[in-house]
């Protein structure tokens, strides 16, 4: 009888451990799937944003995308970008984007004074136009590409 009760305890312990392993595996898979979907969504928005910026400003040499943020509202997405122009001017600012935008002149300039903020806006204003050439893009996940 003692052997039988030990066997039952062993089987119960085995069942509990199996359930814990299955639960942990399921949680891991859902997190992995969620991360993959977020990366795909970010890439879709990033490619769309780069196209919109190329349609908005001339002389873009490189765009670096940082800190993407998805809002709870469907279609709302934002990030920080650094845009380097062919004339060696670089500007870093926050921007909102929607997939429907063909151009994007929005932005939240970063500066300590109104003068700094106005200076950044004037850099963008003097580059209004269209970039036809292929540019270097540094995506938020660390990958680089051309667009």
PDB file of C-alpha atoms in Angstrom:
ATOM      1  CA  UNK A   1       0.000   0.000   0.000  1.00  0.00           C
ATOM      2  CA  UNK A   2       2.897   2.351   0.732  1.00  0.00           C
ATOM      3  CA  UNK A   3       4.350   1.758  -2.722  1.00  0.00           C
ATOM      4  CA  UNK A   4       0.994   2.524  -4.319  1.00  0.00           C
ATOM      5  CA  UNK A   5       0.619   5.854  -2.465  1.00  0.00           C
ATOM      6  CA  UNK A   6       4.172   6.860  -3.451  1.00  0.00           C
ATOM      7  CA  UNK A   7       3.324   6.054  -7.042  1.00  0.00           C
ATOM      8  CA  UNK A   8       0.182   8.206  -6.853  1.00  0.00           C
ATOM      9  CA  UNK A   9       2.165  11.134  -5.406  1.00  0.00           C
ATOM     10  CA  UNK A  10       4.745  10.765  -8.141  1.00  0.00           C
ATOM     11  CA  UNK A  11       2.044  10.770 -10.836  1.00  0.00           C
ATOM     12  CA  UNK A  12       0.358  13.837  -9.290  1.00  0.00           C
ATOM     13  CA  UNK A  13       3.679  15.657  -9.114  1.00  0.00           C
ATOM     14  CA  UNK A  14       4.388  14.717 -12.717  1.00  0.00           C
ATOM     15  CA  UNK A  15       0.967  16.037 -13.812  1.00  0.00           C
ATOM     16  CA  UNK A  16       1.493  19.329 -11.956  1.00  0.00           C
ATOM     17  CA  UNK A  17       4.965  19.773 -13.477  1.00  0.00           C
ATOM     18  CA  UNK A  18       3.584  18.986 -16.917  1.00  0.00           C
ATOM     19  CA  UNK A  19       0.822  21.600 -16.517  1.00  0.00           C
ATOM     20  CA  UNK A  20       3.371  24.189 -15.361  1.00  0.00           C
ATOM     21  CA  UNK A  21       5.589  23.446 -18.372  1.00  0.00           C
ATOM     22  CA  UNK A  22       2.656  23.683 -20.804  1.00  0.00           C
ATOM     23  CA  UNK A  23       1.498  26.976 -19.272  1.00  0.00           C
ATOM     24  CA  UNK A  24       5.004  28.464 -19.383  1.00  0.00           C
ATOM     25  CA  UNK A  25       5.393  27.366 -23.009  1.00  0.00           C
ATOM     26  CA  UNK A  26       2.055  28.901 -23.975  1.00  0.00           C
ATOM     27  CA  UNK A  27       2.948  32.221 -22.323  1.00  0.00           C
ATOM     28  CA  UNK A  28       6.311  32.247 -24.102  1.00  0.00           C
ATOM     29  CA  UNK A  29       4.693  31.555 -27.483  1.00  0.00           C
ATOM     30  CA  UNK A  30       2.062  34.287 -27.043  1.00  0.00           C
ATOM     31  CA  UNK A  31       4.752  36.806 -26.107  1.00  0.00           C
ATOM     32  CA  UNK A  32       6.844  35.777 -29.094  1.00  0.00           C
ATOM     33  CA  UNK A  33       3.837  36.052 -31.400  1.00  0.00           C
ATOM     34  CA  UNK A  34       2.911  39.471 -29.976  1.00  0.00           C
ATOM     35  CA  UNK A  35       6.466  40.755 -30.430  1.00  0.00           C
ATOM     36  CA  UNK A  36       6.499  39.508 -34.018  1.00  0.00           C
ATOM     37  CA  UNK A  37       3.205  41.264 -34.809  1.00  0.00           C
ATOM     38  CA  UNK A  38       4.460  44.495 -33.230  1.00  0.00           C
ATOM     39  CA  UNK A  39       7.667  44.373 -35.284  1.00  0.00           C
ATOM     40  CA  UNK A  40       5.688  43.789 -38.497  1.00  0.00           C
ATOM     41  CA  UNK A  41       3.351  46.679 -37.679  1.00  0.00           C
ATOM     42  CA  UNK A  42       6.296  48.963 -36.870  1.00  0.00           C
ATOM     43  CA  UNK A  43       8.018  48.077 -40.150  1.00  0.00           C
ATOM     44  CA  UNK A  44       4.832  48.789 -42.107  1.00  0.00           C
ATOM     45  CA  UNK A  45       4.520  52.224 -40.489  1.00  0.00           C
ATOM     46  CA  UNK A  46       8.243  52.945 -40.822  1.00  0.00           C
ATOM     47  CA  UNK A  47       8.284  52.191 -44.561  1.00  0.00           C
ATOM     48  CA  UNK A  48       5.170  54.332 -45.026  1.00  0.00           C
ATOM     49  CA  UNK A  49       6.708  57.185 -42.988  1.00  0.00           C
ATOM     50  CA  UNK A  50       9.929  57.156 -45.020  1.00  0.00           C
ATOM     51  CA  UNK A  51       7.934  57.328 -48.260  1.00  0.00           C
ATOM     52  CA  UNK A  52       5.871  60.231 -46.891  1.00  0.00           C
ATOM     53  CA  UNK A  53       8.999  62.096 -45.771  1.00  0.00           C
ATOM     54  CA  UNK A  54      10.632  61.567 -49.171  1.00  0.00           C
ATOM     55  CA  UNK A  55       7.469  63.069 -50.712  1.00  0.00           C
ATOM     56  CA  UNK A  56       7.699  66.028 -48.299  1.00  0.00           C
ATOM     57  CA  UNK A  57      11.368  67.070 -48.217  1.00  0.00           C
ATOM     58  CA  UNK A  58      14.119  67.309 -50.820  1.00  0.00           C
ATOM     59  CA  UNK A  59      17.733  66.314 -50.357  1.00  0.00           C
ATOM     60  CA  UNK A  60      17.241  63.625 -47.718  1.00  0.00           C
ATOM     61  CA  UNK A  61      20.353  61.486 -47.329  1.00  0.00           C
ATOM     62  CA  UNK A  62      19.451  59.312 -44.329  1.00  0.00           C
ATOM     63  CA  UNK A  63      16.561  58.731 -41.924  1.00  0.00           C
ATOM     64  CA  UNK A  64      16.966  57.063 -38.544  1.00  0.00           C
ATOM     65  CA  UNK A  65      13.791  55.890 -36.791  1.00  0.00           C
ATOM     66  CA  UNK A  66      13.810  55.577 -33.000  1.00  0.00           C
ATOM     67  CA  UNK A  67      11.385  54.731 -30.197  1.00  0.00           C
ATOM     68  CA  UNK A  68       8.221  53.771 -32.111  1.00  0.00           C
ATOM     69  CA  UNK A  69       5.021  54.112 -30.117  1.00  0.00           C
ATOM     70  CA  UNK A  70       1.618  52.641 -30.942  1.00  0.00           C
ATOM     71  CA  UNK A  71      -1.362  54.464 -29.549  1.00  0.00           C
ATOM     72  CA  UNK A  72      -4.540  52.670 -28.505  1.00  0.00           C
ATOM     73  CA  UNK A  73      -6.429  54.408 -31.294  1.00  0.00           C
ATOM     74  CA  UNK A  74      -6.333  52.336 -34.488  1.00  0.00           C
ATOM     75  CA  UNK A  75      -4.050  53.832 -37.096  1.00  0.00           C
ATOM     76  CA  UNK A  76      -2.196  56.144 -34.749  1.00  0.00           C
ATOM     77  CA  UNK A  77       1.573  55.666 -34.561  1.00  0.00           C
ATOM     78  CA  UNK A  78       4.483  57.904 -33.621  1.00  0.00           C
ATOM     79  CA  UNK A  79       8.252  57.825 -33.227  1.00  0.00           C
ATOM     80  CA  UNK A  80      11.353  59.972 -33.028  1.00  0.00           C
ATOM     81  CA  UNK A  81      13.316  60.464 -36.236  1.00  0.00           C
ATOM     82  CA  UNK A  82      16.642  61.894 -37.210  1.00  0.00           C
ATOM     83  CA  UNK A  83      16.791  63.215 -40.773  1.00  0.00           C
ATOM     84  CA  UNK A  84      20.136  63.991 -42.369  1.00  0.00           C
ATOM     85  CA  UNK A  85      20.081  66.095 -45.522  1.00  0.00           C
ATOM     86  CA  UNK A  86      22.649  66.189 -48.343  1.00  0.00           C
ATOM     87  CA  UNK A  87      23.820  69.631 -47.150  1.00  0.00           C
ATOM     88  CA  UNK A  88      24.978  67.984 -43.863  1.00  0.00           C
ATOM     89  CA  UNK A  89      22.157  69.472 -41.793  1.00  0.00           C
ATOM     90  CA  UNK A  90      20.557  67.003 -39.385  1.00  0.00           C
ATOM     91  CA  UNK A  91      17.355  67.426 -37.434  1.00  0.00           C
ATOM     92  CA  UNK A  92      15.869  65.153 -34.766  1.00  0.00           C
ATOM     93  CA  UNK A  93      12.223  65.412 -33.776  1.00  0.00           C
ATOM     94  CA  UNK A  94       9.085  63.485 -32.866  1.00  0.00           C
ATOM     95  CA  UNK A  95       6.478  62.729 -35.509  1.00  0.00           C
ATOM     96  CA  UNK A  96       3.007  61.181 -35.749  1.00  0.00           C
ATOM     97  CA  UNK A  97       2.092  59.126 -38.785  1.00  0.00           C
ATOM     98  CA  UNK A  98      -0.821  57.285 -40.357  1.00  0.00           C
ATOM     99  CA  UNK A  99      -0.598  54.774 -43.191  1.00  0.00           C
ATOM    100  CA  UNK A 100      -2.891  56.964 -45.306  1.00  0.00           C
ATOM    101  CA  UNK A 101      -0.434  59.905 -45.318  1.00  0.00           C
ATOM    102  CA  UNK A 102       1.312  60.437 -48.656  1.00  0.00           C
ATOM    103  CA  UNK A 103       3.232  63.433 -47.255  1.00  0.00           C
ATOM    104  CA  UNK A 104       4.058  64.272 -43.659  1.00  0.00           C
ATOM    105  CA  UNK A 105       4.995  67.775 -42.516  1.00  0.00           C
ATOM    106  CA  UNK A 106       4.047  67.147 -38.869  1.00  0.00           C
ATOM    107  CA  UNK A 107       6.524  67.246 -36.051  1.00  0.00           C
ATOM    108  CA  UNK A 108       7.244  67.955 -32.437  1.00  0.00           C
ATOM    109  CA  UNK A 109      10.519  69.820 -32.292  1.00  0.00           C
ATOM    110  CA  UNK A 110      12.851  69.362 -29.370  1.00  0.00           C
ATOM    111  CA  UNK A 111      14.558  72.426 -28.021  1.00  0.00           C
ATOM    112  CA  UNK A 112      15.136  74.363 -24.838  1.00  0.00           C
ATOM    113  CA  UNK A 113      14.076  77.717 -26.272  1.00  0.00           C
ATOM    114  CA  UNK A 114      11.584  78.953 -28.829  1.00  0.00           C
ATOM    115  CA  UNK A 115      14.543  80.112 -30.901  1.00  0.00           C
ATOM    116  CA  UNK A 116      15.947  76.562 -31.104  1.00  0.00           C
ATOM    117  CA  UNK A 117      12.545  75.190 -32.051  1.00  0.00           C
ATOM    118  CA  UNK A 118      12.034  77.876 -34.719  1.00  0.00           C
ATOM    119  CA  UNK A 119      15.505  77.135 -36.085  1.00  0.00           C
ATOM    120  CA  UNK A 120      14.611  73.459 -36.510  1.00  0.00           C
ATOM    121  CA  UNK A 121      11.355  74.332 -38.272  1.00  0.00           C
ATOM    122  CA  UNK A 122      13.256  76.622 -40.635  1.00  0.00           C
ATOM    123  CA  UNK A 123      15.604  73.749 -41.555  1.00  0.00           C
ATOM    124  CA  UNK A 124      12.593  71.657 -42.545  1.00  0.00           C
ATOM    125  CA  UNK A 125      10.923  74.553 -44.368  1.00  0.00           C
ATOM    126  CA  UNK A 126      13.938  75.184 -46.580  1.00  0.00           C
ATOM    127  CA  UNK A 127      13.982  71.501 -47.590  1.00  0.00           C
ATOM    128  CA  UNK A 128      10.335  71.264 -48.649  1.00  0.00           C
ATOM    129  CA  UNK A 129      10.135  69.341 -51.895  1.00  0.00           C
ATOM    130  CA  UNK A 130      10.635  65.754 -52.939  1.00  0.00           C
ATOM    131  CA  UNK A 131      13.572  63.347 -52.633  1.00  0.00           C
ATOM    132  CA  UNK A 132      13.749  61.136 -55.719  1.00  0.00           C
ATOM    133  CA  UNK A 133      16.980  59.304 -54.913  1.00  0.00           C
ATOM    134  CA  UNK A 134      17.382  56.188 -52.798  1.00  0.00           C
ATOM    135  CA  UNK A 135      18.194  56.953 -49.172  1.00  0.00           C
ATOM    136  CA  UNK A 136      19.658  55.027 -46.249  1.00  0.00           C
ATOM    137  CA  UNK A 137      17.117  54.069 -43.576  1.00  0.00           C
ATOM    138  CA  UNK A 138      17.970  52.909 -40.061  1.00  0.00           C
ATOM    139  CA  UNK A 139      14.884  51.152 -38.739  1.00  0.00           C
ATOM    140  CA  UNK A 140      13.897  51.087 -35.067  1.00  0.00           C
ATOM    141  CA  UNK A 141      14.875  47.419 -34.680  1.00  0.00           C
ATOM    142  CA  UNK A 142      18.484  48.221 -35.637  1.00  0.00           C
ATOM    143  CA  UNK A 143      18.296  46.977 -39.224  1.00  0.00           C
ATOM    144  CA  UNK A 144      19.381  49.191 -42.100  1.00  0.00           C
ATOM    145  CA  UNK A 145      18.027  49.337 -45.605  1.00  0.00           C
ATOM    146  CA  UNK A 146      17.541  51.543 -48.626  1.00  0.00           C
ATOM    147  CA  UNK A 147      14.306  53.026 -49.772  1.00  0.00           C
TER     148      UNK A 147
END
